Coordinates of C-alpha atoms and ligand atoms in Angstrom, one line a residue:
M1 CA 85.2 11.5 -73.8
G2 CA 85.1 12.9 -70.6
E3 CA 82.3 14.3 -67.9
G4 CA 79.2 12.9 -69.1
A5 CA 80.5 9.6 -71.0
K6 CA 79.6 6.4 -70.2
G7 CA 81.5 5.0 -67.0
Y8 CA 83.1 8.1 -66.2
N9 CA 81.5 8.3 -62.9
S10 CA 82.6 4.6 -61.6
A11 CA 84.1 2.9 -59.1
L12 CA 87.0 1.9 -61.2
V13 CA 88.0 5.6 -62.5
R14 CA 86.6 7.7 -59.0
T15 CA 89.1 4.9 -57.5
L16 CA 92.3 5.9 -59.3
L17 CA 91.5 9.3 -58.9
G18 CA 92.0 9.0 -55.3
E19 CA 88.6 8.4 -53.6
Q20 CA 89.3 5.1 -51.6
Q21 CA 86.3 2.5 -51.7
A22 CA 84.8 1.1 -48.3
H23 CA 85.3 -2.5 -51.0
P24 CA 87.9 -1.9 -53.7
P25 CA 86.8 -2.5 -57.2
I26 CA 88.6 -5.5 -59.3
W27 CA 89.1 -7.2 -62.2
L28 CA 91.5 -8.8 -62.8
M29 CA 94.2 -9.7 -66.6
R30 CA 93.6 -11.5 -68.5
Q31 CA 90.1 -12.5 -67.3
A32 CA 88.9 -12.7 -70.9
G33 CA 90.7 -15.9 -72.4
R34 CA 91.2 -19.2 -71.8
H35 CA 89.7 -20.2 -68.3
L36 CA 86.4 -19.4 -69.8
P37 CA 84.8 -22.4 -71.5
E38 CA 83.0 -19.4 -73.9
Y39 CA 86.1 -17.8 -74.5
R40 CA 87.4 -21.0 -75.7
E41 CA 84.9 -22.3 -77.9
L42 CA 84.8 -17.9 -79.0
R43 CA 88.5 -18.6 -80.0
A44 CA 87.9 -22.2 -82.2
K45 CA 85.9 -19.5 -84.1
N46 CA 88.3 -17.4 -85.0
K47 CA 92.0 -19.6 -85.6
S48 CA 94.6 -16.4 -86.2
F49 CA 94.4 -14.5 -82.9
L50 CA 95.5 -11.1 -85.0
D51 CA 92.4 -11.4 -87.1
F52 CA 89.8 -12.6 -84.1
C53 CA 91.6 -9.1 -82.6
Y54 CA 90.3 -7.3 -85.7
A55 CA 87.2 -9.0 -85.7
P56 CA 85.1 -6.2 -84.0
A57 CA 81.8 -8.3 -82.7
A58 CA 84.4 -11.2 -82.1
A59 CA 86.4 -9.1 -79.8
A60 CA 83.7 -7.3 -78.3
E61 CA 81.8 -10.4 -76.9
A62 CA 85.1 -11.8 -75.8
T63 CA 85.7 -8.6 -73.8
L64 CA 81.8 -8.8 -72.2
Q65 CA 82.0 -12.5 -71.4
P66 CA 83.5 -12.1 -68.0
V67 CA 81.3 -9.0 -67.7
R68 CA 78.5 -11.1 -67.5
R69 CA 79.9 -14.0 -65.4
Y70 CA 81.9 -12.1 -62.9
P71 CA 80.5 -8.5 -61.2
V72 CA 84.0 -7.4 -62.2
D73 CA 83.9 -3.3 -62.1
A74 CA 85.8 -3.2 -65.3
A75 CA 86.3 -4.8 -68.5
I76 CA 89.3 -4.3 -70.1
I77 CA 89.3 -4.8 -74.4
F78 CA 90.1 -7.4 -75.9
S79 CA 93.4 -7.4 -77.9
D80 CA 96.4 -7.4 -77.8
I81 CA 99.7 -4.8 -77.1
L82 CA 101.7 -6.3 -80.5
V83 CA 98.7 -4.9 -82.5
V84 CA 100.8 -1.5 -82.4
P85 CA 103.6 -3.3 -83.7
H86 CA 102.1 -4.5 -86.7
A87 CA 99.7 -1.2 -87.3
L88 CA 103.2 0.8 -87.9
G89 CA 103.9 -2.4 -90.7
R90 CA 105.9 -4.9 -88.8
D91 CA 105.8 -8.2 -88.6
V92 CA 103.7 -9.9 -86.0
R93 CA 102.3 -13.5 -86.2
F94 CA 100.5 -15.5 -83.1
A95 CA 102.6 -19.4 -83.0
E96 CA 100.3 -22.2 -81.8
G97 CA 101.7 -23.1 -78.0
E98 CA 104.7 -21.1 -79.2
G99 CA 103.1 -17.2 -78.7
P100 CA 104.2 -14.3 -80.3
L101 CA 106.4 -14.1 -82.9
L102 CA 108.2 -10.5 -85.2
T103 CA 111.0 -10.2 -87.6
P104 CA 113.8 -8.7 -85.6
L105 CA 114.1 -4.9 -86.2
E106 CA 117.5 -5.2 -87.8
G107 CA 118.7 -1.4 -88.5
A108 CA 118.4 2.2 -88.9
A109 CA 116.4 1.2 -92.0
D110 CA 113.9 -0.6 -90.9
V111 CA 112.7 2.2 -87.8
A112 CA 113.0 4.6 -90.6
K113 CA 110.3 2.8 -92.7
L114 CA 108.0 2.5 -89.1
D115 CA 104.7 4.0 -90.5
M116 CA 102.6 6.6 -88.1
S117 CA 100.2 7.5 -91.3
R118 CA 98.3 4.0 -91.0
L119 CA 97.9 3.4 -87.8
E120 CA 94.3 4.5 -86.8
T121 CA 93.0 3.1 -90.1
R122 CA 94.8 -0.6 -89.3
L123 CA 93.3 -0.2 -85.3
A124 CA 90.1 1.1 -86.6
P125 CA 88.8 -2.3 -85.8
V126 CA 89.8 -2.4 -81.9
Y127 CA 88.0 1.1 -81.8
E128 CA 85.2 -0.2 -83.2
A129 CA 85.1 -2.8 -80.8
L130 CA 85.5 -0.6 -77.9
E131 CA 82.5 1.2 -79.1
R132 CA 80.0 -1.8 -79.0
V133 CA 81.5 -3.5 -75.5
R134 CA 80.9 0.7 -74.4
A135 CA 77.5 0.6 -75.8
A136 CA 76.5 -3.2 -74.3
M137 CA 77.7 -2.4 -71.1
D138 CA 76.2 -0.1 -67.8
G139 CA 77.9 2.8 -66.7
D140 CA 78.4 1.0 -63.5
R141 CA 81.7 -0.7 -65.0
A142 CA 84.6 1.0 -66.5
L143 CA 85.7 -0.3 -70.1
I144 CA 89.8 -0.1 -69.6
G145 CA 92.3 0.3 -73.2
F146 CA 95.7 -0.6 -73.3
A147 CA 98.5 0.0 -74.7
G148 CA 102.5 -2.2 -74.0
A149 CA 104.5 0.6 -72.8
P150 CA 107.8 1.6 -75.3
W151 CA 110.4 -0.6 -74.0
T152 CA 107.9 -3.5 -73.7
L153 CA 107.4 -3.8 -77.6
A154 CA 110.4 -2.2 -78.6
T155 CA 112.3 -5.4 -76.7
Y156 CA 109.5 -7.4 -78.3
M157 CA 110.4 -6.3 -82.1
I158 CA 114.9 -6.1 -81.6
Q159 CA 114.4 -9.8 -80.4
G160 CA 111.0 -11.5 -82.3
R161 CA 109.8 -13.3 -79.6
G162 CA 109.1 -13.2 -76.0
G163 CA 111.1 -14.6 -73.1
E164 CA 115.0 -13.5 -73.1
R165 CA 115.0 -10.1 -72.9
D166 CA 118.9 -9.7 -73.2
L167 CA 119.9 -8.8 -76.6
A168 CA 117.5 -6.3 -76.4
R169 CA 119.9 -4.2 -73.6
A170 CA 122.4 -5.3 -76.2
F171 CA 121.2 -3.4 -78.6
A172 CA 120.3 -0.4 -76.7
Y173 CA 123.7 0.1 -75.3
Q174 CA 125.2 -0.5 -79.5
N175 CA 123.1 1.5 -80.8
P176 CA 121.5 4.5 -78.1
E177 CA 120.4 6.9 -80.8
L178 CA 118.6 3.9 -82.5
V179 CA 117.1 3.1 -80.0
D180 CA 116.6 6.2 -78.0
D181 CA 114.3 7.0 -81.8
L182 CA 113.0 4.0 -81.5
L183 CA 111.4 4.7 -78.8
A184 CA 110.3 7.8 -79.0
I185 CA 108.1 6.8 -82.4
L186 CA 106.4 4.3 -80.6
A187 CA 105.7 6.1 -77.3
D188 CA 104.4 8.3 -80.2
A189 CA 102.2 5.7 -81.8
I190 CA 100.7 3.8 -77.9
G191 CA 100.0 8.2 -77.3
Q192 CA 97.5 7.7 -80.3
H193 CA 96.3 4.6 -80.4
L194 CA 95.6 5.7 -76.5
I195 CA 93.7 8.5 -77.3
A196 CA 91.8 6.8 -79.8
Q197 CA 90.5 4.5 -76.9
V198 CA 89.2 7.0 -75.4
K199 CA 87.7 8.7 -78.6
A200 CA 85.7 5.0 -79.0
G201 CA 84.3 4.6 -75.2
A202 CA 87.6 3.7 -72.6
N203 CA 87.2 5.5 -69.0
A204 CA 90.6 4.0 -67.9
L205 CA 94.3 3.6 -69.8
Q206 CA 96.9 1.1 -68.3
I207 CA 100.2 1.2 -69.9
F208 CA 101.9 -2.4 -69.5
E209 CA 105.5 -2.5 -69.1
S210 CA 105.9 -6.5 -69.1
W211 CA 109.6 -6.0 -69.3
A212 CA 110.8 -3.7 -66.3
E213 CA 112.5 -6.6 -64.9
D214 CA 116.5 -6.7 -65.2
I215 CA 117.2 -3.0 -66.4
P216 CA 120.0 -1.5 -64.5
G217 CA 119.0 1.7 -62.4
H218 CA 121.5 3.8 -64.3
L219 CA 119.0 2.8 -67.5
F220 CA 115.5 3.2 -66.1
A221 CA 114.5 6.3 -66.7
R222 CA 116.1 6.1 -70.1
L223 CA 113.9 2.9 -71.2
V224 CA 111.0 2.2 -69.5
T225 CA 109.8 5.8 -67.6
K226 CA 110.6 9.0 -70.3
P227 CA 109.0 7.0 -73.2
I228 CA 106.0 6.0 -70.8
K229 CA 106.1 10.0 -70.2
Q230 CA 106.1 11.0 -73.6
A231 CA 103.5 8.8 -73.6
V232 CA 101.3 10.1 -71.6
D233 CA 101.9 13.2 -72.1
V234 CA 101.0 12.6 -76.0
V235 CA 97.0 11.4 -74.5
R236 CA 96.7 14.4 -71.8
A237 CA 97.2 16.7 -74.6
V238 CA 94.0 15.3 -75.5
Y239 CA 91.9 13.9 -72.6
P240 CA 93.6 15.7 -69.4
D241 CA 91.6 14.3 -67.2
V242 CA 91.4 10.0 -68.5
P243 CA 93.4 7.9 -65.2
I244 CA 96.0 6.4 -66.4
I245 CA 97.7 2.9 -65.0
G246 CA 101.5 1.9 -65.1
F247 CA 102.2 -1.4 -65.0
P248 CA 106.0 -2.3 -64.5
R249 CA 106.3 -5.9 -64.1
G250 CA 109.5 -6.9 -62.1
A251 CA 110.0 -3.4 -60.8
G252 CA 108.1 -3.1 -58.1
H253 CA 110.9 -2.1 -55.6
R254 CA 111.4 1.3 -57.9
V255 CA 107.6 2.1 -57.9
G256 CA 108.3 5.5 -56.1
Q257 CA 110.8 6.1 -59.1
F258 CA 108.1 5.2 -61.9
H259 CA 105.5 6.7 -60.3
S260 CA 107.2 10.3 -60.0
Q261 CA 108.4 10.2 -63.8
T262 CA 105.6 8.7 -65.2
T263 CA 102.8 11.1 -63.3
V264 CA 100.6 8.2 -63.5
Q265 CA 97.4 8.0 -61.5
G266 CA 97.5 4.2 -60.5
V267 CA 100.4 1.8 -60.3
G268 CA 100.0 -2.0 -60.4
L269 CA 102.0 -4.4 -59.0
D270 CA 103.3 -7.7 -59.4
I271 CA 103.2 -10.9 -57.7
A272 CA 106.7 -10.2 -56.0
A273 CA 106.0 -6.7 -55.4
D274 CA 105.8 -5.4 -52.1
L275 CA 102.3 -3.8 -51.0
G276 CA 102.8 -1.9 -48.2
A277 CA 106.4 -1.2 -49.0
A278 CA 105.0 0.7 -52.4
R279 CA 102.0 2.2 -49.9
T280 CA 104.7 3.8 -47.9
A281 CA 106.9 4.8 -51.0
L282 CA 103.4 6.4 -52.6
G283 CA 101.4 7.7 -50.3
P284 CA 97.9 7.2 -48.6
K285 CA 96.7 9.3 -52.2
V286 CA 98.5 7.6 -55.1
C287 CA 95.9 4.4 -56.3
L288 CA 97.5 1.3 -56.1
Q289 CA 96.5 -1.9 -58.2
G290 CA 97.0 -5.4 -57.7
N291 CA 98.6 -8.0 -56.6
L292 CA 97.5 -11.4 -56.1
D293 CA 99.6 -14.2 -57.3
P294 CA 97.8 -15.9 -60.4
M295 CA 98.8 -19.5 -59.0
A296 CA 97.2 -18.6 -55.7
L297 CA 93.8 -18.3 -58.0
M298 CA 94.8 -21.1 -59.8
A299 CA 95.0 -23.2 -56.3
G300 CA 92.0 -22.3 -54.5
G301 CA 91.5 -23.3 -50.6
A302 CA 92.5 -21.5 -47.9
A303 CA 95.6 -20.3 -49.0
L304 CA 93.8 -18.1 -51.6
E305 CA 91.3 -17.1 -48.7
Q306 CA 94.7 -15.9 -46.8
A307 CA 96.6 -15.0 -50.2
V308 CA 93.5 -12.6 -50.8
D309 CA 92.8 -11.1 -47.0
A310 CA 96.0 -10.3 -47.0
I311 CA 96.4 -8.2 -50.1
L312 CA 92.9 -6.1 -48.3
A313 CA 94.6 -5.9 -45.9
A314 CA 97.7 -3.8 -47.0
A315 CA 96.2 -1.7 -49.0
A316 CA 93.7 -0.4 -46.8
T317 CA 95.4 3.1 -46.0
G318 CA 94.7 4.0 -49.6
P319 CA 93.2 3.9 -53.0
H320 CA 92.9 0.3 -54.1
I321 CA 92.2 -1.8 -57.1
F322 CA 92.1 -4.8 -56.5
N323 CA 93.5 -7.6 -59.4
L324 CA 95.9 -10.1 -60.1
G325 CA 100.2 -10.1 -60.3
H326 CA 99.7 -11.5 -64.0
G327 CA 97.3 -12.9 -66.4
V328 CA 94.5 -15.6 -64.9
V329 CA 96.1 -18.7 -66.1
P330 CA 94.0 -21.3 -68.4
A331 CA 93.7 -23.7 -65.9
T332 CA 92.2 -21.6 -63.1
P333 CA 88.9 -22.7 -62.1
I334 CA 85.6 -20.6 -62.3
A335 CA 84.3 -20.9 -58.9
N336 CA 88.2 -19.5 -57.5
V337 CA 87.6 -16.5 -59.8
D338 CA 83.6 -16.5 -57.9
Y339 CA 85.1 -16.6 -54.5
V340 CA 87.3 -13.8 -54.8
M341 CA 85.1 -11.4 -56.5
R342 CA 82.6 -11.9 -53.5
R343 CA 85.5 -11.8 -50.5
V344 CA 86.5 -8.6 -52.2
K345 CA 83.2 -7.5 -52.3
G346 CA 82.3 -8.4 -48.1
L347 CA 79.5 -10.6 -49.5
T348 CA 81.9 -14.3 -47.6
Ligands
LIG401 O1 91.8 -9.9 -70.7 C1 92.5 -8.8 -70.4 O2 93.8 -8.9 -70.3 C2 92.7 -9.1 -72.5 C3 93.7 -8.8 -73.3 C4 94.8 -9.3 -73.2 C5 95.2 -9.9 -73.9 N1 96.8 -9.4 -74.1 C6 94.7 -11.2 -74.7 C7 95.6 -12.4 -75.0 C8 96.0 -8.0 -73.0 C9 95.7 -6.7 -71.8 C10 97.3 -8.6 -73.6 C11 98.8 -7.9 -73.0 C12 99.6 -8.6 -73.4 N2 99.9 -9.8 -74.3 C13 100.5 -8.5 -72.8 C14 101.5 -7.8 -71.6 C15 100.4 -8.3 -70.2 C16 102.2 -9.5 -69.5 O3 101.4 -10.3 -69.6 O4 103.0 -9.1 -69.5 C17 102.1 -9.3 -73.2 C18 103.5 -9.3 -73.0 C19 101.6 -9.4 -74.7 C20 102.1 -10.8 -75.9 C21 101.4 -11.7 -76.1 N3 100.0 -11.9 -76.0 C22 101.6 -13.6 -75.0 C23 103.1 -13.5 -74.5 C24 101.1 -13.8 -75.8 C25 100.8 -15.6 -75.6 C26 100.3 -15.6 -74.1 C27 99.7 -16.8 -74.0 O5 99.0 -16.6 -72.7 O6 99.0 -17.7 -74.7 C28 99.9 -13.5 -76.2 C29 98.7 -13.6 -76.8 C30 97.2 -13.5 -76.1 N4 97.0 -12.2 -76.3 C31 95.6 -14.3 -75.3 C32 95.3 -13.8 -74.9 C33 94.2 -13.7 -74.4 C34 96.2 -16.1 -76.1 C35 95.7 -16.3 -76.9 C36 94.9 -17.7 -77.4 O7 93.5 -17.6 -76.8 O8 95.8 -18.3 -77.5

């Protein structure tokens, strides 16, 4: 969707394209989720998390809940990064209290079975949810579509669960060609998924590389930036202007390399990343996103005020989207989120 589409001229999109605002636009990773009582109520009615993601009306409602409650500049579609491996035919489950569980990929036969042909059909409910959200929201607010980056998805697919990443890296050393093939397939699938989200009304895209940490320098291009660039190129062949944010969690010390090799318009910073150093590395034109500690947001008080003000000051020399360095945690008081919204918008 391009010029003329609802949301294309929103503050978030303009900031990503390099236009600094008097007050940075704001949205929060996991702004839809368990810190909201209305989400917990909706979640209780949708027992299976994946079925919830594939129910367009429920997913649209979850996406819109934080938009009703907070003056956020963007909604992010309620979905999950693991819908892509699921749509490629892998077994994905969400176990209560355990997070995601996948049947681990074992070898070439499993990679050969990944089936791109069903991707868009299986993910059609996600695109319908995007259409519903875009229709319900005014054009001042952007709608963000997203996907997991190839290496993050590959890690889940190889290990079968979150947390430990060592086995996935060992697998990449032991099976270099197979892992390169897997990353290329995933980059293509992610690119197609992002294109379909733009077609359904997304104004900007975020690629979550949640597991960019612990990657040796000599593997960073091969596992992280090259596959992301492949996905970015797939998107840009169809939508050359839609802005893309890359979030290399755990690799804040490599933002210069990450930005130049992926060519994303915006770089998301994690909790530990240094905003000032990222600005120095990337210059005054590249949009930075982040990076309030979700624990400061949960804690509130004077510490929260100081943390917000320090981020605003450190990012003030160029385009910035205010966000967390990771997702909102369930115990976060709504009053603290309200406070951050007002502070960032200069209202308190
Ligand atoms: O508001 C938003 O940010 C949009 C929705 C969104 C979800 N997951 C919903 C969700 C987004 C952008 C994601 C991305 C995602 N999912 C990532 C990348 C970001 C990151 O955290 O690094 C990852 C690694 C996943 C995989 C995943 N999904 C995990 C590890 C978990 C379990 C953790 C938890 O909080 O329970 C999920 C489940 C999940 N995805 C929930 C939500 C709201 C919780 C489900 C519930 O309500 O029980």
